[in-house]
Coordinates of C-alpha atoms in Angstrom, one line a residue:
X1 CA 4.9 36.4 3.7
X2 CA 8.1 36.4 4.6
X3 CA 10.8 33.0 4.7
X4 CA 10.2 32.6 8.4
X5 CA 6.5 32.9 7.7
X6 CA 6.6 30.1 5.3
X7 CA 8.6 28.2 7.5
X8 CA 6.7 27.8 10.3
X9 CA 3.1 27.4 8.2
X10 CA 5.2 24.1 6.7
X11 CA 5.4 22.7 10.0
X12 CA 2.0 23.2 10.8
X13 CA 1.0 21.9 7.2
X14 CA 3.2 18.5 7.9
X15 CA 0.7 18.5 11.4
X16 CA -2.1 18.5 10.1
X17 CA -1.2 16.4 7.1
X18 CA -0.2 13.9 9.9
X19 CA -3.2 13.8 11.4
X20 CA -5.3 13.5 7.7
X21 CA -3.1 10.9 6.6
X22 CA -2.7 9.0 10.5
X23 CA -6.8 8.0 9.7
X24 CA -7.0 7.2 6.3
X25 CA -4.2 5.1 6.5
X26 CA -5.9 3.1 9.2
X27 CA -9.3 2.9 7.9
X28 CA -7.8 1.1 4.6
X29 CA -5.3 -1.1 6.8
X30 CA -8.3 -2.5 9.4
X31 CA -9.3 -6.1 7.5
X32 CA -5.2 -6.6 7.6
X33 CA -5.3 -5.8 11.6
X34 CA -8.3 -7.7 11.8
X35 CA -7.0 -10.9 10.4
X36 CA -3.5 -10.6 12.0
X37 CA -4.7 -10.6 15.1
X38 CA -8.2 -12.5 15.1
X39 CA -10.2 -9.5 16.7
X40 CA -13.8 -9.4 16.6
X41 CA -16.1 -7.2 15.0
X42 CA -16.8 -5.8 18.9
X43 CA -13.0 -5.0 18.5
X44 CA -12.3 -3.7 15.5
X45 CA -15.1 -0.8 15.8
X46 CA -13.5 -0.3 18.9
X47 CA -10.2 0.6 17.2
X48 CA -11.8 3.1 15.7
X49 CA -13.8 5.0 18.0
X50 CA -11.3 5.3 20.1
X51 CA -10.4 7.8 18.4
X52 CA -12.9 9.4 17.7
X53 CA -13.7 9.7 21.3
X54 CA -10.4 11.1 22.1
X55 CA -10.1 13.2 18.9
X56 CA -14.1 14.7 19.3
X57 CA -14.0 14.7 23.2
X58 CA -10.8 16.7 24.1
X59 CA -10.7 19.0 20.9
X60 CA -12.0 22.3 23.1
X61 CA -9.9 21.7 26.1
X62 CA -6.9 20.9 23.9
X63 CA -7.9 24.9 22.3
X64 CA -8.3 26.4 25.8
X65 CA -5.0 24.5 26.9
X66 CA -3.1 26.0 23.7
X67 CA -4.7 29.8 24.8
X68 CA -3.9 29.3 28.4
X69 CA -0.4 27.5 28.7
X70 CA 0.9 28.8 25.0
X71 CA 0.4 27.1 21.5
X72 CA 3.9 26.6 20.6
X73 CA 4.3 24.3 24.1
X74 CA 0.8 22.4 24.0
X75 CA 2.1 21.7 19.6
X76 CA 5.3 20.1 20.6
X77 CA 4.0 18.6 23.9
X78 CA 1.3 16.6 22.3
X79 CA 3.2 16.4 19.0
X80 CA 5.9 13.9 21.1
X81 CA 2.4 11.8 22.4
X82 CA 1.3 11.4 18.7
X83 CA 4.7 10.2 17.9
X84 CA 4.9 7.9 20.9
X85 CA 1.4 6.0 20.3
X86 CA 1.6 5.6 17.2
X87 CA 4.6 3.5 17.8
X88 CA 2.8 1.7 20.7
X89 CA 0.0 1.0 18.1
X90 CA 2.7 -0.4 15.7
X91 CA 3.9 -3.3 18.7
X92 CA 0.5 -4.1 19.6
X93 CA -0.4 -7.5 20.0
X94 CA -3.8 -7.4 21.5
X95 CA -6.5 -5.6 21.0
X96 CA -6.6 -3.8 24.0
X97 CA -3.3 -2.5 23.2
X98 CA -4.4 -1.1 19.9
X99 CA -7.5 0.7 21.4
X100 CA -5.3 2.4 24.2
X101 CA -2.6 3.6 21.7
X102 CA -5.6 5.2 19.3
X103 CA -7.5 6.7 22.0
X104 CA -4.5 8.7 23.4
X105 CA -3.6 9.1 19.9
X106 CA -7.0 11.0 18.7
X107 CA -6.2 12.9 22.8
X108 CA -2.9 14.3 21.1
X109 CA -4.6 15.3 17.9
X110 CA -7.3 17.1 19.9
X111 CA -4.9 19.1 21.5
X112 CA -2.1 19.3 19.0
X113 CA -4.8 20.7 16.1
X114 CA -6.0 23.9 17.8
X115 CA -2.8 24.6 18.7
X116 CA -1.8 24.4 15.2
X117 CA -4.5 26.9 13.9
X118 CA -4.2 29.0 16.7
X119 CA 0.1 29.9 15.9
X120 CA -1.4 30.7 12.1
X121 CA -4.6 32.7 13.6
X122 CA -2.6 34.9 15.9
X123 CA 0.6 35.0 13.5
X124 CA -0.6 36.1 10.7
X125 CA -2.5 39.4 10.0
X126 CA -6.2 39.2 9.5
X127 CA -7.0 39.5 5.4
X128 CA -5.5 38.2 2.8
X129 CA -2.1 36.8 4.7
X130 CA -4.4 34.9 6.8
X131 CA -6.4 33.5 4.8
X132 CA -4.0 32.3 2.2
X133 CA -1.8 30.9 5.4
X134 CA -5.4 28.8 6.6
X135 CA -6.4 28.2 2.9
X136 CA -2.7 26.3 2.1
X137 CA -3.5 24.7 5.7
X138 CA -6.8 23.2 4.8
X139 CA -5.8 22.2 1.5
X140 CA -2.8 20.2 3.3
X141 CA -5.4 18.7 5.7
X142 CA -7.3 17.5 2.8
X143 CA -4.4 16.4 0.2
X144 CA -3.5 13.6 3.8
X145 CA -6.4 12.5 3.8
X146 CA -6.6 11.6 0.1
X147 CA -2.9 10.5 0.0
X148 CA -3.5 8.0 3.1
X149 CA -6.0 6.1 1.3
X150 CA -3.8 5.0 -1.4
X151 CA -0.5 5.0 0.9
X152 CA -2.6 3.0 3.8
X153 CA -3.4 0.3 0.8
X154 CA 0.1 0.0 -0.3
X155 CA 2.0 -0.2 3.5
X156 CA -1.0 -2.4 4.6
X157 CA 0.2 -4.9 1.1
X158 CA 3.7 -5.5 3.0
X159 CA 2.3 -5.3 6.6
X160 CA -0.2 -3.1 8.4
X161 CA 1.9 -2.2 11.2
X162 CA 3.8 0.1 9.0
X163 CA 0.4 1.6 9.1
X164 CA 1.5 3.0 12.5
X165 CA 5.4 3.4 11.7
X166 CA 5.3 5.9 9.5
X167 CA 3.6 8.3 11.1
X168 CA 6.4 7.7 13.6
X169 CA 8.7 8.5 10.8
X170 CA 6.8 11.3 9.8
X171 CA 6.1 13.0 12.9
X172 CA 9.6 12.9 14.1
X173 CA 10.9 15.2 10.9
X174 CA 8.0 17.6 12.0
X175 CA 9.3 18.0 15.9
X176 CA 12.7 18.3 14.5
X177 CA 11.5 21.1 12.1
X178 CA 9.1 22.6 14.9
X179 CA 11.7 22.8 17.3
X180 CA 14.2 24.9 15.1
X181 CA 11.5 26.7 13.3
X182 CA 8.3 27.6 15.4
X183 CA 9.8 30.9 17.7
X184 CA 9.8 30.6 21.2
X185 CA 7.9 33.0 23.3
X186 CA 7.0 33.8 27.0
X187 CA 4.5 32.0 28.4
X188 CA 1.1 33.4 28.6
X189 CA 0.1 36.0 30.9
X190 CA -2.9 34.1 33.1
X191 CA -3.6 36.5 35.6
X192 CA -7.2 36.7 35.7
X193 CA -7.4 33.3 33.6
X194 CA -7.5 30.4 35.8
X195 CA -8.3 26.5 34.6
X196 CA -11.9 25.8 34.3
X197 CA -11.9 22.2 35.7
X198 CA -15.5 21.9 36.8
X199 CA -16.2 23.3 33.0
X200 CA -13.8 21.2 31.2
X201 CA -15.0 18.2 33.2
X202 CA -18.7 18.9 32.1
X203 CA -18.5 19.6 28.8
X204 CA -15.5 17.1 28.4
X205 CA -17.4 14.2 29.7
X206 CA -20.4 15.3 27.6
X207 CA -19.0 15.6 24.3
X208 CA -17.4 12.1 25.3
X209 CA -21.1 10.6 26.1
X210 CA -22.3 12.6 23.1
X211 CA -20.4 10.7 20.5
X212 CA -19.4 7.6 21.9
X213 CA -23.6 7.7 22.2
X214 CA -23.9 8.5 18.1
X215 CA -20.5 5.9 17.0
X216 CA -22.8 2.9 19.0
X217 CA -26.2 4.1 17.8
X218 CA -26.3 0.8 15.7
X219 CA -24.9 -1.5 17.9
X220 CA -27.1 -0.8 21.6
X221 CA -30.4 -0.9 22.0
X222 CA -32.8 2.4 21.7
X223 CA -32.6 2.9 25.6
X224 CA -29.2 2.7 25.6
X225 CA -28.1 4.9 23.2
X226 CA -31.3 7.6 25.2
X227 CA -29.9 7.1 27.9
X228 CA -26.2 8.1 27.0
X229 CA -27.2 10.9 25.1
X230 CA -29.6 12.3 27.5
X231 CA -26.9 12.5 29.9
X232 CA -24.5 14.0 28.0
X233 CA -26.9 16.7 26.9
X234 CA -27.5 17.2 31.1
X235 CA -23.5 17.4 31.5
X236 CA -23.9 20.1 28.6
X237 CA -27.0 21.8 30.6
X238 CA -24.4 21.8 33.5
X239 CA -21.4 23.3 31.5
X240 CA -24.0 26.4 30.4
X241 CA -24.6 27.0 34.0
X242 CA -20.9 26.5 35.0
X243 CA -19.7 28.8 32.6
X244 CA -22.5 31.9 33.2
X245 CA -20.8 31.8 36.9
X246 CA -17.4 31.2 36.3
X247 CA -15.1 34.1 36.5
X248 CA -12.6 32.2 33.5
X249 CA -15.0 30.4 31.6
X250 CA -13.2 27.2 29.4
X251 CA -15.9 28.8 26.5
X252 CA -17.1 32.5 27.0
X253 CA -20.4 32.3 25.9
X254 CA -20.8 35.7 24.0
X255 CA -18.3 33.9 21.1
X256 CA -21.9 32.4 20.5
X257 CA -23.2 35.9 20.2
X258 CA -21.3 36.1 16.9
X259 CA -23.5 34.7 13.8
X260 CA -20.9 33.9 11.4
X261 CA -19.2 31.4 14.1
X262 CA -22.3 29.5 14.9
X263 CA -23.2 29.7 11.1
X264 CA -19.4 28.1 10.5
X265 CA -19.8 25.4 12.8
X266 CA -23.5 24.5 12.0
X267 CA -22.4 24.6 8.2
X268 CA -19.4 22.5 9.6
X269 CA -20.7 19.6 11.1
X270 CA -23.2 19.0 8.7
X271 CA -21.0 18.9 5.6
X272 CA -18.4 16.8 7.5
X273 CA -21.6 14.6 8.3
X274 CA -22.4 14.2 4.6
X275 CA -18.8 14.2 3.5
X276 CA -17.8 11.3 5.4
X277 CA -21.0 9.3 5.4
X278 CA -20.8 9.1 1.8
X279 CA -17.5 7.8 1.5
X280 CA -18.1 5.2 3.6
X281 CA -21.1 4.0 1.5
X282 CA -19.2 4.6 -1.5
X283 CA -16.4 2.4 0.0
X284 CA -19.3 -0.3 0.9
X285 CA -20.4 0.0 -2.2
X286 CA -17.0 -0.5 -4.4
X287 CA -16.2 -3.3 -2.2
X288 CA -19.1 -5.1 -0.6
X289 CA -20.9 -5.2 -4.2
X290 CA -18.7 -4.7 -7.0
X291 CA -15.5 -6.5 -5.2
X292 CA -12.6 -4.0 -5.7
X293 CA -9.8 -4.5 -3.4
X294 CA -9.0 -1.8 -0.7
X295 CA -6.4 -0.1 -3.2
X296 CA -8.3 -0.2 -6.3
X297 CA -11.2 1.7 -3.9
X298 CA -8.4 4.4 -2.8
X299 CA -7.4 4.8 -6.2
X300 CA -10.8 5.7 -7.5
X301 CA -11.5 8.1 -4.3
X302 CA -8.2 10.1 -4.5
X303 CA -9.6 12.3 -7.2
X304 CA -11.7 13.6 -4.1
X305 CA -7.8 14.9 -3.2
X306 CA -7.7 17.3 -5.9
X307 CA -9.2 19.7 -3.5
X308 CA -5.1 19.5 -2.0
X309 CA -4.3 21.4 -5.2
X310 CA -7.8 24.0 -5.6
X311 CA -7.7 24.9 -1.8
X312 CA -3.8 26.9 -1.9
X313 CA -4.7 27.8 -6.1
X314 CA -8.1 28.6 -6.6
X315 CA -10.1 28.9 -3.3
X316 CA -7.6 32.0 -2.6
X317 CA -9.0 34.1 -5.7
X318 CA -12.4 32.7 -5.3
X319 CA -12.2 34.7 -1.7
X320 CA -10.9 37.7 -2.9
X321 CA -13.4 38.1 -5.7
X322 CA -16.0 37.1 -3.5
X323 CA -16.1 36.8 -0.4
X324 CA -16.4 33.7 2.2
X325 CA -19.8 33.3 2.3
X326 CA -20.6 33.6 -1.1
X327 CA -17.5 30.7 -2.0
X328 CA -18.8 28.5 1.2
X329 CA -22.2 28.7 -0.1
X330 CA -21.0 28.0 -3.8
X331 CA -19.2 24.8 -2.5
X332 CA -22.0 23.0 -0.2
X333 CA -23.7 23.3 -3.2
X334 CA -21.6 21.8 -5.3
X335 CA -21.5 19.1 -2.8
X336 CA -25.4 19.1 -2.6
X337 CA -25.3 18.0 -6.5
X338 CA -22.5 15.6 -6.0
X339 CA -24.8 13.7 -3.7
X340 CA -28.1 13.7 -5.6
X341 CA -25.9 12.7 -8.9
X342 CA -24.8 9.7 -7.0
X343 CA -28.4 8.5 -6.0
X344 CA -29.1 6.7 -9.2
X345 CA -26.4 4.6 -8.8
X346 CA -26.4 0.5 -10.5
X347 CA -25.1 -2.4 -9.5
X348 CA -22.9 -2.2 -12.5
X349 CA -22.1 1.5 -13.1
X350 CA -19.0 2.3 -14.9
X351 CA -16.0 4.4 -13.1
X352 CA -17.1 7.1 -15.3
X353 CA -20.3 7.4 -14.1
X354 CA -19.1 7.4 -10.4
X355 CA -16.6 10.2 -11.7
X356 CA -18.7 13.8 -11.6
X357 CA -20.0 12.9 -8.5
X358 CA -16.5 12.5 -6.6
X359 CA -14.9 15.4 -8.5
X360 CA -17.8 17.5 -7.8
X361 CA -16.8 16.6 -4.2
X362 CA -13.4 17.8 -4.9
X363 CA -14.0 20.8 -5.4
X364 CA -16.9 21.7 -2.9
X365 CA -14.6 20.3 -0.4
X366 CA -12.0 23.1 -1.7
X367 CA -14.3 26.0 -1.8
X368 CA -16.1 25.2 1.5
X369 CA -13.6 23.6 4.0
X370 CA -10.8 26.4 4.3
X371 CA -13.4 29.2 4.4
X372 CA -15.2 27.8 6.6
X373 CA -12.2 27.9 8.7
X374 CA -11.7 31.7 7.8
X375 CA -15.3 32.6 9.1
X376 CA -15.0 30.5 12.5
X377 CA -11.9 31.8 13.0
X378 CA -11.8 35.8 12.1
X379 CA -12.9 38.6 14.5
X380 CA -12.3 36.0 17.3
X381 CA -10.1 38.0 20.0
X382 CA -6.3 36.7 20.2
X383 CA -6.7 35.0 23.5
X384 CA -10.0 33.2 22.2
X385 CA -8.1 31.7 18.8
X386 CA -7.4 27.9 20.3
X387 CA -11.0 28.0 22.0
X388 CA -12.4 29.1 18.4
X389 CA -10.2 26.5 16.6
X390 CA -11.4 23.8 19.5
X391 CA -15.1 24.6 18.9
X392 CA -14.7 24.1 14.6
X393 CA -12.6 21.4 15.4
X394 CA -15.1 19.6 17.8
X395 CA -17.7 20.1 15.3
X396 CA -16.0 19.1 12.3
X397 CA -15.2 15.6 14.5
X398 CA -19.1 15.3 15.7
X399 CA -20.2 15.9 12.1
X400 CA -18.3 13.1 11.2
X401 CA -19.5 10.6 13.7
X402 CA -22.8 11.5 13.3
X403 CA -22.6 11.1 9.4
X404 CA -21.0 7.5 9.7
X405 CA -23.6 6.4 12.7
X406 CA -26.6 7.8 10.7
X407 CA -26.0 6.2 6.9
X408 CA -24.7 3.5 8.6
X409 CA -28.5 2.9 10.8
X410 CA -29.7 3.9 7.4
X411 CA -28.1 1.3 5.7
X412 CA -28.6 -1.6 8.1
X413 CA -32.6 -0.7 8.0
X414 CA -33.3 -1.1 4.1
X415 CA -31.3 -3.9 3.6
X416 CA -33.3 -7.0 3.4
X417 CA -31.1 -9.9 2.3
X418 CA -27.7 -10.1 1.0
X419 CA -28.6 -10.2 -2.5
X420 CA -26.9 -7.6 -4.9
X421 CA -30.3 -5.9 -5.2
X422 CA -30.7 -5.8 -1.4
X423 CA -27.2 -4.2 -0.9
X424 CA -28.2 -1.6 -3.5
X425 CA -31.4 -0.4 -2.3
X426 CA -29.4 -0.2 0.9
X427 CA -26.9 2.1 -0.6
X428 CA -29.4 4.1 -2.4
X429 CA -31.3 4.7 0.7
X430 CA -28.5 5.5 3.4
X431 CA -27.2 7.9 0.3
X432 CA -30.0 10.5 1.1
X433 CA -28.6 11.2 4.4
X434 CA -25.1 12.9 3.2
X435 CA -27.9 14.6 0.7
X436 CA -30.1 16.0 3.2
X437 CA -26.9 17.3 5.4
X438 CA -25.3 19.3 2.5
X439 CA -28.7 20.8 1.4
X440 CA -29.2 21.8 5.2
X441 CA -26.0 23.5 5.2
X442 CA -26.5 25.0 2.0
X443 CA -29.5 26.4 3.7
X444 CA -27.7 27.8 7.0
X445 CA -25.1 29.1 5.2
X446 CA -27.2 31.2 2.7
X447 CA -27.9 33.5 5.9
X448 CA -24.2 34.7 5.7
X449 CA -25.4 35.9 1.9
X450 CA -27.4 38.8 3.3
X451 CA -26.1 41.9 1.6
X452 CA -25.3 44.5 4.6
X453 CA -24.6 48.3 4.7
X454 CA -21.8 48.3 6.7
X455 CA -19.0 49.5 4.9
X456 CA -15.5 48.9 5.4
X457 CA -14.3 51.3 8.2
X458 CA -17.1 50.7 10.1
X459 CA -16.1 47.4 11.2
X460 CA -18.0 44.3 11.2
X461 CA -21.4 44.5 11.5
X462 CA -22.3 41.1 13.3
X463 CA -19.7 39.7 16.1
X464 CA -19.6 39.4 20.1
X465 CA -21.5 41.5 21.2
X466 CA -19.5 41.4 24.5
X467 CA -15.7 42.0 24.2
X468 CA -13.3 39.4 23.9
X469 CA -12.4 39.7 28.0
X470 CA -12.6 41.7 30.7
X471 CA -9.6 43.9 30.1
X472 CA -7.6 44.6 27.8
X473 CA -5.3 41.8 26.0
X474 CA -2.3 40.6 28.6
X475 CA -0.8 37.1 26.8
X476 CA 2.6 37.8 24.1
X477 CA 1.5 36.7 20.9
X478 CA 2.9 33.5 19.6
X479 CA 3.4 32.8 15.9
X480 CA 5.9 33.2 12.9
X481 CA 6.5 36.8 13.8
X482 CA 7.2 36.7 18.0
X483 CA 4.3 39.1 18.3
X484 CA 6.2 41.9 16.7
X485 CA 4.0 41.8 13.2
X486 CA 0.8 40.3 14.5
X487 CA -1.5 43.6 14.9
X488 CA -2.8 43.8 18.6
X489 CA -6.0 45.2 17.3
X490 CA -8.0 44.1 14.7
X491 CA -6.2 46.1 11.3
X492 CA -8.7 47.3 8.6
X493 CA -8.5 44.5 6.3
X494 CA -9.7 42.3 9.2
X495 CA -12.9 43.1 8.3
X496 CA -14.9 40.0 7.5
X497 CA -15.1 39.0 3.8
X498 CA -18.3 37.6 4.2
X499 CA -20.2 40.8 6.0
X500 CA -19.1 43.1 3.6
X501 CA -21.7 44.3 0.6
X502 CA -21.1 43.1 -2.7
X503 CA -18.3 45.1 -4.4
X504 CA -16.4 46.0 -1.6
X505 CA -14.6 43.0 -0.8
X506 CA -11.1 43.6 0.0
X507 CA -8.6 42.5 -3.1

């Protein structure tokens, strides 16, 4: 890759680094907010499914937005919004105040992320460029996350609302650097491509419902939470008819046509499901039952973050040697035995009994998370890139409230009492859920193993079966190169890593 190349991939790194870092930093700081400002339980969840909502609900429109009105704009756009709510979240003094600034927060996110992907999806070549570019990406994503448990503990020690500064520190070095760094380019060519609105209200509004239904699971009754989800799975009945008639659909629905992209996103939200609903038992756990403090909690979890270092390192060779489906299937079920060597857990197990669990963890989060993206991502027509990065996105985002909403359920039913031994069959029993999500995804993912007899220069053997649009490609390519190097047809090496048979995977 060339300096310019590596340039503009270190913005989008310090992004999404941002955004990894923005919520783990928060989720550590919230007893501090809490007690600052005397909010309620009601409240404090409040603060953070906001987010969620905003983040989850607006992730595909922010991808069509970055394909329709150009990814470098809708980046620096909503990278400015991130950078001015987090300093509104920073001066709250009410609750209210808080909630606001997060919701429009996780809006900028949604529509700031796909945009991200989509400048290293359309600048790089498909193969090994790309996927190094994504795999150094995803590790980045990760290696926030990790750091902002620790960092969140420390800042929230001296005062949480440094919680919310120094993202505004942090994201105002990455417009600086986006600004001189990400090239310009014409805006996209939309003839042909109009706004969806009556799609992007439908399925908007129902992926809103949707997971504002599954964040409040366990604190509305059983009709309630029907109720919301039913109508967000009619506003989703809606968006399928909307989008059969439309003549520029917000999602074309041939991209589902394409097995390894519903096999990614499946595979997706179920290991984000698992992922994060076992850290937050494991954080109950440390905390609720053996009293550590927030930071001594993020100092045992950051050895999850050594996937920051195997995603750009390892994960890269695995690929080559390999193939994406075979490492994605290698990591959920490394993640799978992760889970189930955490079941037994005691009420006064030793940190190194906790350890092969969370560095098993690690590394399936390595080997699976970055080629996941790969796999969601390649074959996907230029135009398409933000709507692809939206939908992975978007699922990634459910997976995760769903994960949290179901342990926690799981949790609050088998706990009877307070006693140490109630809170641990508790934790036991909420722990099969992250188990039964990875060994689910190991399963759906094992159907990208198929060996195939499509060779090489034949081309893929499983995609769209429809073409990308109804012409030819109009829009300028934006990314490091201006369009000059990106390909405007898919080059050999874009075949996909995980159709090809076994020994012909592409060095």
């Amino acid at each position: 890759m060339t300096g310019r190349a590596w340039g503009v991939l270190f913005v989008l790194c310090g992004a999404i680094f941002l955004e990894g870092i923005d919520v783990a930093m928060l989720n550590v700081a919230m007893p501090a907010i809490r007690a600052d400002l005397g909010l309620s339980t009601g409240t404090l969840q409040w603060v953070m499914s906001a987010y969620v909502l905003g983040y989850g609900g607006f992730m595909l429109l922010g991808g069509r937005a970055a394909d329709l009105f150009g990814r470098r704009r809708m980046f620096v756009l909503w990278l400015v919004v991130f950078l001015l709510f987090s300093g509104l979240g920073g001066l709250a003094t009410e609750g209210w105040m808080l909630i606001l600034a997060r919701f429009v927060t996780g809006v900028s996110a949604a529509f700031m992320t796909p945009a991200g992907l989509s400048i290293i999806t359309t600048g790089f070549p498909e193969g090994p460029q790309r996927n190094k570019a994504l795999l150094v990406y995803s590790g980045t994503a990760a290696g926030g996350f990790s750091i902002g448990l620790v960092v969140g503990g420390l800042l929230s020690a001296i005062d949480w609302r440094w919680v919310f500064f120094a993202p505004v520190i942090l994201s105002s070095l990455i417009l600086v650097a986006a600004l001189r760094l990400v090239p310009k380019s014409p805006r996209p060519d939309r003839t042909g491509r109009g706004v969806d609105l009556a799609g992007a209200v439908t399925v908007t509004g129902g992926i809103l419902l949707l997971v504002f239904g599954v964040e409040r699971v366990t604190h509305a009754s059983a009709a309630w939470t029907t109720g919301t989800i039913g109508t967000a799975l009619l506003l989703f009945l809606a968006f399928v008819l909307i989008e059969r008639r439309s003549a520029s659909p917000l999602v074309r629905l041939g991209l589902f046509r394409s097995g390894s992209l519903v096999r990614a996103n499946v595979a997706g939200l179920l290991f984000a499901a698992g992922f994060f609903g076992f850290q937050f038992i494991a954080v109950l756990y440390l905390q609720e039952l053996r009293g550590w403090s927030s930071l001594q909690t993020s100092f045992a979890l950051i050895v999850i973050g050594l996937d920051a270092i195997l995603s750009p390192l390892l994960t890269p060779k695995l690929v080559a040697r390999f193939g994406n489906a075979r490492v994605i299937f290698g990591g959920l079920l490394l993640a799978s035995l992760a889970y189930a060597l955490f079941l037994p857990l005691t009420a006064d197990w030793t940190y190194l009994a906790m350890l092969p669990s969370l560095v098993l963890l690690g590394v399936a989060f390595s080997l699976a998370y970055g080629p996941l993206t790969i796999t969601a991502t390649d074959g996907i027509a230029e135009e398409e890139q933000g709507v692809a990065g939206g939908l992975l996105y978007t699922s990634f985002q459910f997976g995760a409230a769903l994960g949290l909403s179901s342990v926690a359920a799981v949790n609050i039913a088998a706990t009877e009492g307070t006693s140490a031994g109630a809170l641990l069959d508790g934790y036991r029993a909420a722990l099969v859920v992250p188990l039964a999500a990875a060994l689910i995804a190991t399963a759906v993912s094992a159907f990208g193993l198929r060996r195939r007899s499509t060779s090489p220069s034949e081309g893929p053997s499983e995609g769209p079966s429809e073409g990308p649009s109804e012409g030819p490609h109009e829009g300028p390519s934006e990314g490091p190169y201006d369009g000059a190097d990106a390909p405007s047809a898919p080059a050999p090496e874009s075949v996909r890593q995980a159709d090809l048979p076994s020994g012909k995977v592409p060095a």
